[in-house]
Coordinates of C-alpha atoms in Angstrom, one line a residue:
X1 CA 96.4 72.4 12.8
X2 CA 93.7 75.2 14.0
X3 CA 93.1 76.5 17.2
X4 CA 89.7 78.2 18.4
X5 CA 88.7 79.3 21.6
X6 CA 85.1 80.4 22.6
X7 CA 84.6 83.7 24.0
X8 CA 84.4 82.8 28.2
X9 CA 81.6 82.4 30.1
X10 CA 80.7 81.5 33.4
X11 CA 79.1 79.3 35.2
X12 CA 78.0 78.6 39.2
X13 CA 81.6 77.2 39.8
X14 CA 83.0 80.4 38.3
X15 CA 85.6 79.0 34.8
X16 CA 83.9 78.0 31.8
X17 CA 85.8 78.1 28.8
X18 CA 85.3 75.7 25.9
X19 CA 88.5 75.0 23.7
X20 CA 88.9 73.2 20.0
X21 CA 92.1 71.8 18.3
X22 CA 91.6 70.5 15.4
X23 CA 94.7 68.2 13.8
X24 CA 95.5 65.7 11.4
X25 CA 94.4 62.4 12.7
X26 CA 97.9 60.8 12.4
X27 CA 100.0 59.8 15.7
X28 CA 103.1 62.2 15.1
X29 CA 100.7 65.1 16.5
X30 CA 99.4 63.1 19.7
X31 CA 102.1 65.2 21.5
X32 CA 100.5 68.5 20.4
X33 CA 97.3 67.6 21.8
X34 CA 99.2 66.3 25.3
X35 CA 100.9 69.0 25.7
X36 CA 97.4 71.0 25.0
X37 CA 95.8 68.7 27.8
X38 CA 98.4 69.5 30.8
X39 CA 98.5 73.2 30.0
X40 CA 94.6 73.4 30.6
X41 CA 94.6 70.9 33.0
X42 CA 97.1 73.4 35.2
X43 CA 94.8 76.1 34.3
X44 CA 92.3 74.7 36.5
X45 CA 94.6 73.8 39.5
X46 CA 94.8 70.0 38.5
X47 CA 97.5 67.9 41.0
X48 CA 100.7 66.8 38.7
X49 CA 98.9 63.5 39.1
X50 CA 95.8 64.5 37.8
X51 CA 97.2 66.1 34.9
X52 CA 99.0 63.4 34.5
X53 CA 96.5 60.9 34.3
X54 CA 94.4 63.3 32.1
X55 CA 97.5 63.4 29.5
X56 CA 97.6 59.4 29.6
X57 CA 93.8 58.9 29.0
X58 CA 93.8 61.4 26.5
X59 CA 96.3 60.1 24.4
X60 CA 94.9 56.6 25.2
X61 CA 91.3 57.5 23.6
X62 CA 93.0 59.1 21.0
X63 CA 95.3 55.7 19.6
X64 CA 92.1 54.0 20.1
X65 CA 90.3 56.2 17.7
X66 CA 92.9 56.9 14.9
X67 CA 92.7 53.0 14.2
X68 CA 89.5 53.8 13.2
X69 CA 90.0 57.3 11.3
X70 CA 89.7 57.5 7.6
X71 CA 93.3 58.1 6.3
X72 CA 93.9 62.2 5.4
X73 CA 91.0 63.1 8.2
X74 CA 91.7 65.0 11.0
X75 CA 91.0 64.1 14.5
X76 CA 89.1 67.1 16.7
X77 CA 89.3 67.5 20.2
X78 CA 87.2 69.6 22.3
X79 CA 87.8 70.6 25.8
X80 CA 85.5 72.3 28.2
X81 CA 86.5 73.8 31.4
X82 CA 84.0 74.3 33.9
X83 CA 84.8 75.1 37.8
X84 CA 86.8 71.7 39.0
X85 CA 86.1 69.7 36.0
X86 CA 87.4 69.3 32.6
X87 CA 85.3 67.3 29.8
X88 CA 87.3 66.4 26.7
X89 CA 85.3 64.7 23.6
X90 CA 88.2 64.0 20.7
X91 CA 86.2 62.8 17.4
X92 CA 87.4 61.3 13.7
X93 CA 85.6 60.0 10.8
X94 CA 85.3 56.7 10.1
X95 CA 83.8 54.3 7.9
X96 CA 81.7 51.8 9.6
X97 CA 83.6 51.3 12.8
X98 CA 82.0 49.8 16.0
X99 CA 82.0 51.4 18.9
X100 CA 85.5 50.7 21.3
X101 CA 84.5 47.4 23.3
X102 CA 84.3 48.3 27.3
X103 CA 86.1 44.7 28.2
X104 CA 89.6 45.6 26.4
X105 CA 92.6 46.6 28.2
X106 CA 92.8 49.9 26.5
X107 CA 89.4 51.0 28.2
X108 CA 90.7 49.8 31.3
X109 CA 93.1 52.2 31.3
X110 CA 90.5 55.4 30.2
X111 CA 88.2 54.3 32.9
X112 CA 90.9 54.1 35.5
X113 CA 92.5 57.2 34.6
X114 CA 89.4 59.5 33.9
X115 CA 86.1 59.6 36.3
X116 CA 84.1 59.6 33.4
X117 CA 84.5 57.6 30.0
X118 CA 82.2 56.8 27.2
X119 CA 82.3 56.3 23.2
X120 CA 79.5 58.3 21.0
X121 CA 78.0 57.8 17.5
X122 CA 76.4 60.3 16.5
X123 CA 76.4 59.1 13.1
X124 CA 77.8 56.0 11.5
X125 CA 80.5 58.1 10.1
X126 CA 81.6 59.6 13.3
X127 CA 83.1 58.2 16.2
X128 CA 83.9 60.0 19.8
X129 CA 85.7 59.3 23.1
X130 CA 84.2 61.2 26.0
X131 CA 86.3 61.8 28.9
X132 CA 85.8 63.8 32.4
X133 CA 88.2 64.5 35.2
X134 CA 87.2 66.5 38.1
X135 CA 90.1 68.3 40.4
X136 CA 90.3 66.4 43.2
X137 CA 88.3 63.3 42.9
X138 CA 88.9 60.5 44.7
X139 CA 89.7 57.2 42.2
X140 CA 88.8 53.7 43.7
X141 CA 91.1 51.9 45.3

């Protein structure tokens, strides 16, 4: 497992810090990257609700892509930290996958849990879950 964190910088909404994790794309270390998601979650003032919910979705869009991951890959997650919002893209390699599909339960629960979901291919070996949650955001009822 690596670590890296970019040097900070800031933005209008004062916080902008961009963190990596890098680890291998197995379940057993799921809980590493949780754990990783509520301690910068917190660092922005998140509710215990919100971070919370961020941990769930997380960890959702991460069981959905490690079907997917070649095995002996390792699954990267990014997390950017900006003001009252955190963005975090986790990414494996794959071999021909398809994109998740939008009507399966499993997306349900990203898109209720995050205000912001969507799946990137940036190349047909490469498939990413983009999340966003912003402190405070009111989720439909």
């Amino acid at each position: 497992m690596t670590e890296h964190t970019e040097a900070p910088a800031v933005d209008a909404g004062g916080i902008r810090d961009v963190v990596s994790v890098r680890l291998p794309a197995v379940s057993a270390y799921l809980s590493v990257l949780r754990t990783a998601t509520a301690g910068l979650a917190a660092r922005l003032d998140f509710t215990l609700d919100e971070i919370e919910d961020l941990r769930i979705a997380v960890d959702e869009a991460c069981a959905m892509l490690l079907t997917q991951a070649v095995p002996g890959t390792d699954l990267t997650a990014e997390f950017e930290l900006t003001g009252q919002e955190m963005r975090v893209r986790v990414e494996v390699s794959t071999v021909g996958s398809s994109p998740p599909k939008r009507d399966e339960f499993a997306w349900m629960v990203l898109t209720a849990l995050a205000d912001d979901v969507d799946a990137v291919t940036d190349s047909p070996d490469r498939m990413a879950i983009v999340l966003r949650k912003r402190r405070g955001a009111a989720r439909p009822a």
